[in-house]
Coordinates of C-alpha atoms in Angstrom, one line a residue:
Chain S
M97 CA 101.1 90.1 65.1
T98 CA 104.1 91.8 66.6
L99 CA 104.0 93.3 70.2
S100 CA 104.0 96.8 68.8
Q101 CA 100.9 96.1 66.8
T102 CA 98.8 94.8 69.8
Q103 CA 96.4 97.2 71.5
P104 CA 97.9 98.7 74.8
I105 CA 96.2 98.0 78.0
T106 CA 95.1 101.6 78.2
E107 CA 92.8 100.9 75.3
L108 CA 91.5 97.7 76.8
L109 CA 91.0 98.5 80.5
D110 CA 90.1 101.6 82.2
A111 CA 90.9 102.5 85.8
A112 CA 87.2 102.2 86.9
T113 CA 87.1 98.6 85.8
V114 CA 90.3 97.8 87.8
Q115 CA 88.8 99.7 90.8
S116 CA 85.5 97.7 90.5
I117 CA 87.5 94.4 90.5
C118 CA 89.3 95.6 93.6
D119 CA 85.9 96.6 95.3
E120 CA 84.8 93.0 94.7
V121 CA 88.0 91.3 95.7
W122 CA 88.9 93.2 98.9
P123 CA 85.8 92.4 101.0
S124 CA 85.7 88.8 100.0
L125 CA 89.5 88.0 100.1
V126 CA 91.0 90.6 102.5
G127 CA 88.0 90.7 104.8
D128 CA 84.6 92.3 105.6
G129 CA 84.8 96.1 105.4
E130 CA 88.2 96.1 103.8
A131 CA 88.8 98.2 100.7
F132 CA 91.5 99.4 98.3
V133 CA 91.2 103.2 98.3
P134 CA 92.5 104.8 95.2
V135 CA 94.0 107.9 97.0
P136 CA 97.7 107.8 96.7
V137 CA 100.0 108.1 99.8
P138 CA 103.8 108.6 99.6
P139 CA 105.6 105.2 98.7
P140 CA 107.7 103.5 101.3
A141 CA 111.4 103.0 100.9
E142 CA 111.1 99.2 100.6
L143 CA 108.6 97.4 98.2
V144 CA 107.7 93.9 97.5
S145 CA 105.5 92.7 94.6
A146 CA 103.4 89.7 93.7
W147 CA 102.1 89.2 90.2
V148 CA 100.5 86.8 87.7
D149 CA 101.2 86.8 84.1
I150 CA 98.4 86.9 81.4
I151 CA 99.4 85.4 78.1
G152 CA 97.0 85.9 75.2
P153 CA 96.1 88.5 72.7
W154 CA 97.3 91.0 75.3
T155 CA 100.4 89.8 77.2
G156 CA 101.6 91.2 80.5
S157 CA 101.3 91.0 84.2
V158 CA 99.0 92.1 87.1
V159 CA 101.2 93.3 89.8
V160 CA 100.3 94.1 93.4
T161 CA 103.1 96.2 95.2
C162 CA 103.3 97.4 98.7
A163 CA 105.7 97.7 101.7
P164 CA 106.7 94.4 103.3
A165 CA 104.9 95.4 106.5
T166 CA 101.7 96.0 104.5
A167 CA 102.1 92.6 102.9
E168 CA 102.4 91.1 106.3
A169 CA 99.2 92.9 107.5
L170 CA 97.4 91.9 104.4
T171 CA 98.3 88.3 105.0
E172 CA 97.2 88.5 108.6
S173 CA 93.8 89.9 107.4
V174 CA 93.5 87.2 104.6
L175 CA 94.3 84.4 107.0
M176 CA 92.3 85.9 109.8
T177 CA 95.2 85.4 112.2
R178 CA 95.1 86.9 115.7
P179 CA 98.0 87.4 118.0
P180 CA 100.1 85.5 119.2
T181 CA 99.8 83.7 115.9
V182 CA 102.4 85.1 113.6
V183 CA 102.7 84.8 109.8
D184 CA 105.8 83.7 108.2
D185 CA 107.5 84.7 104.9
E186 CA 105.8 81.6 103.1
D187 CA 102.5 82.8 104.3
V188 CA 103.0 86.3 103.1
A189 CA 104.3 85.1 99.7
D190 CA 101.3 82.8 99.4
A191 CA 98.6 85.4 100.5
L192 CA 100.0 88.2 98.4
G193 CA 100.3 85.8 95.5
E194 CA 96.7 84.7 95.8
L195 CA 95.6 88.4 95.9
A196 CA 97.5 89.0 92.7
N197 CA 96.1 85.7 91.3
V198 CA 92.5 86.6 92.0
L199 CA 92.9 90.2 90.7
G200 CA 94.7 88.9 87.7
G201 CA 92.0 86.3 87.0
N202 CA 89.3 89.0 87.1
V203 CA 91.4 91.3 84.7
K204 CA 91.9 88.5 82.3
S205 CA 88.1 87.9 82.1
V206 CA 87.5 91.5 80.9
L207 CA 90.2 91.4 78.2
P208 CA 89.3 90.5 74.6
G209 CA 90.1 86.9 73.3
E210 CA 91.3 83.8 75.0
S211 CA 94.1 84.2 77.5
R212 CA 95.9 82.0 79.9
L213 CA 96.9 82.9 83.6
G214 CA 100.3 82.1 84.9
L215 CA 101.0 81.0 88.5
P216 CA 101.6 83.6 91.2
Q217 CA 105.2 84.9 91.6
I218 CA 106.6 87.2 94.2
G219 CA 109.8 89.5 94.4
P220 CA 110.8 92.7 92.7
A221 CA 108.3 93.9 90.3
P222 CA 108.8 92.7 86.6
A223 CA 110.1 95.3 84.2
R224 CA 107.4 97.3 82.4
G225 CA 107.1 97.3 78.6
R226 CA 105.8 100.1 76.4
L227 CA 105.1 103.4 78.3
D228 CA 101.5 103.4 77.1
D229 CA 101.0 99.8 78.0
V230 CA 100.5 100.4 81.8
R231 CA 97.4 100.9 83.7
A232 CA 98.3 101.6 87.2
L233 CA 96.1 102.3 90.3
V234 CA 98.1 104.0 93.1
G235 CA 96.2 104.0 96.4
Q236 CA 96.2 102.7 99.9
W237 CA 94.9 100.0 102.1
R238 CA 94.4 100.9 105.8
G239 CA 96.4 104.0 105.0
N240 CA 99.4 102.1 103.6
Y241 CA 100.8 102.6 100.1
L242 CA 99.6 99.9 97.6
T243 CA 99.5 99.8 94.0
I244 CA 97.9 97.6 91.4
T245 CA 99.5 97.7 88.0
V246 CA 98.4 96.0 84.8
Q247 CA 101.4 96.3 82.5
G248 CA 102.6 94.9 79.2
T249 CA 105.5 92.6 78.8
A250 CA 108.9 94.5 78.6
P251 CA 110.4 94.2 75.1
H252 CA 113.3 91.9 74.6
P253 CA 116.6 93.5 75.2
S254 CA 117.5 93.2 71.5
G255 CA 114.7 95.6 70.6
T256 CA 112.9 93.0 68.7
E257 CA 110.0 90.7 69.6
V258 CA 110.4 88.4 72.6
P259 CA 111.5 85.0 71.3
Q260 CA 108.8 82.4 71.4
Chain N
M144 CA 80.0 65.4 105.1
R145 CA 83.6 65.2 103.9
A146 CA 85.4 67.6 101.7
L147 CA 88.7 67.8 99.9
V148 CA 90.0 71.3 99.2
I149 CA 92.5 71.5 96.3
D150 CA 94.3 74.8 95.8
D151 CA 98.1 75.6 95.5
S152 CA 97.4 78.7 97.7
R153 CA 97.5 77.8 101.5
A154 CA 95.6 81.0 102.2
M155 CA 92.7 79.9 99.8
R156 CA 92.7 76.4 101.2
R157 CA 92.3 77.9 104.7
I158 CA 89.5 80.2 103.6
V159 CA 87.5 77.5 101.8
G160 CA 88.3 75.0 104.5
T161 CA 87.2 77.3 107.3
I162 CA 83.9 78.0 105.6
L163 CA 83.2 74.3 104.9
K164 CA 84.2 73.4 108.5
D165 CA 81.6 76.0 109.7
F166 CA 79.1 74.3 107.7
G167 CA 80.0 71.0 109.5
F168 CA 82.3 69.4 106.9
E169 CA 85.2 67.3 107.7
V170 CA 88.0 68.8 105.5
R171 CA 91.3 67.5 104.0
E172 CA 93.5 69.6 101.8
A173 CA 95.8 69.1 98.8
G174 CA 98.1 71.5 97.0
D175 CA 97.6 70.3 93.5
G176 CA 95.8 67.8 91.5
Q177 CA 98.4 65.0 91.9
Q178 CA 98.4 65.4 95.6
A179 CA 94.6 65.3 95.6
L180 CA 94.5 62.0 93.7
D181 CA 97.1 60.7 96.3
V182 CA 94.7 61.8 99.1
L183 CA 91.8 60.1 97.4
Q184 CA 93.8 56.9 97.1
E185 CA 95.1 57.0 100.7
G186 CA 91.6 57.8 101.9
K187 CA 90.2 54.6 100.4
A188 CA 92.3 52.5 102.7
E189 CA 90.5 54.1 105.7
S190 CA 87.1 54.4 103.8
W191 CA 87.4 58.2 103.6
V192 CA 85.9 59.3 100.4
P193 CA 84.9 62.9 100.1
D194 CA 81.4 64.0 99.3
L195 CA 82.9 67.2 97.7
C196 CA 86.0 68.3 96.1
C197 CA 86.6 72.0 95.8
I198 CA 89.1 72.5 92.9
D199 CA 91.3 75.4 91.9
W200 CA 92.0 75.5 88.2
N201 CA 95.5 76.8 87.9
M202 CA 98.0 74.8 89.9
P203 CA 101.4 73.4 89.3
V204 CA 102.1 69.6 88.7
M205 CA 98.5 68.7 87.8
D206 CA 95.8 71.5 87.2
G207 CA 92.1 71.3 88.2
L208 CA 91.0 70.4 84.9
Q209 CA 93.3 67.4 84.6
F210 CA 92.2 66.4 88.1
V211 CA 88.5 66.4 87.1
M212 CA 89.2 64.3 84.1
A213 CA 91.3 61.8 86.1
V214 CA 88.5 61.5 88.8
R215 CA 85.9 61.1 86.2
A216 CA 87.9 58.4 84.6
N217 CA 88.0 56.3 87.8
P218 CA 84.6 54.6 88.7
E219 CA 85.6 54.3 92.2
F220 CA 85.0 58.1 92.7
R221 CA 81.9 58.4 90.6
Q222 CA 79.9 59.6 93.7
V223 CA 82.2 62.5 94.5
T224 CA 80.8 65.8 93.7
L225 CA 83.4 68.2 91.9
M226 CA 83.1 71.9 92.2
M227 CA 85.6 74.2 90.5
V228 CA 86.6 77.2 92.7
T229 CA 88.7 79.3 90.4
T230 CA 89.4 82.7 89.0
E231 CA 88.8 81.4 85.5
S232 CA 85.5 83.1 84.7
E233 CA 85.2 83.0 81.0
T234 CA 82.3 81.1 79.6
G235 CA 84.6 78.9 77.5
Q236 CA 86.4 77.7 80.6
I237 CA 83.2 77.1 82.5
V238 CA 81.8 75.0 79.6
K239 CA 85.1 73.0 79.5
A240 CA 85.2 72.2 83.1
L241 CA 81.5 71.1 83.1
A242 CA 82.1 69.0 80.0
A243 CA 85.0 67.4 81.7
G244 CA 82.7 66.3 84.5
A245 CA 82.6 69.2 87.1
H246 CA 79.2 69.6 88.7
E247 CA 79.4 73.2 89.8
Y248 CA 81.5 76.3 89.3
L249 CA 82.3 79.0 91.8
I250 CA 84.4 82.0 90.6
K251 CA 86.9 83.7 92.9
P252 CA 86.4 86.0 94.8
F253 CA 83.4 84.6 96.5
T254 CA 81.6 85.0 99.8
A255 CA 80.6 82.4 102.3
D256 CA 77.0 83.0 101.3
A257 CA 77.9 82.1 97.6
L258 CA 79.6 79.0 98.6
R259 CA 76.5 78.0 100.8
D260 CA 74.2 78.7 97.9
K261 CA 76.3 76.3 95.7
L262 CA 76.2 73.6 98.3
A263 CA 72.5 74.0 98.6
L264 CA 72.1 73.6 94.9
L265 CA 74.2 70.5 95.1
G266 CA 72.2 69.0 98.0
L267 CA 75.4 69.0 100.1
L268 CA 74.3 71.4 102.9
P269 CA 74.5 69.3 106.1
E270 CA 71.4 69.2 108.3
G271 CA 71.0 72.3 110.6
V272 CA 72.6 74.7 108.0
S273 CA 70.0 77.0 106.6
A274 CA 70.0 77.4 102.7

């Protein structure tokens, strides 16, 4: 089956399901009483992303994107650190990556067929594929911009299938 | 009680480790399955054998399933209780892990109460911790 023949994520996953996954993940991973609120706020100038790949009948990535300062605050919340303890870049990459990993694992579980989950990665968000193969939740955490994007793999630059 | 927490995420190792310490466990950590096998081998020299291993599935070098199979293949660690703690939540994956020798399965995200319930099921709650 070619990439163009696979069902786009918009037919496999609705926004309510992604939100329900967030509703479960936030309190248990980020902290008691914490929530991802699906009310958009303006995006910051600088963004950082963490993501995991899902490889299966549907192939793509689950991406968490926020400002570096938000990623740091998320890390402090996940690790339950208190001043004067400070988190370093490795902590931030690790905690944001684990958030993407737990979200990704739960997204994978609601997709049809058997899929594999990649290891978490951090950096600029991976390129998106087909325009209709994106399910994005734009919202906030503690009033700070944060998005969760489930996106198909970008097509190979040649315009054909991604080589296997 | 002794526990070995195996996860490539330091954040998750800290979360699981903190809960287990609150329950009275002495905790050691490993970042992947191979490191965990090394911890088990090194622990033998000082008679430190864990009662429980909490094992992530997706890790570099050696994943959680490979670790379970390696431990189960070694009679020296027959008494160690193995619990997967992972985002892999499909029935097929759970069956695969249990067939390989895992005793219990906890899906991320989880709460401290959920972990305590699993420990109670396994008979691993230290005295003084209510089930």
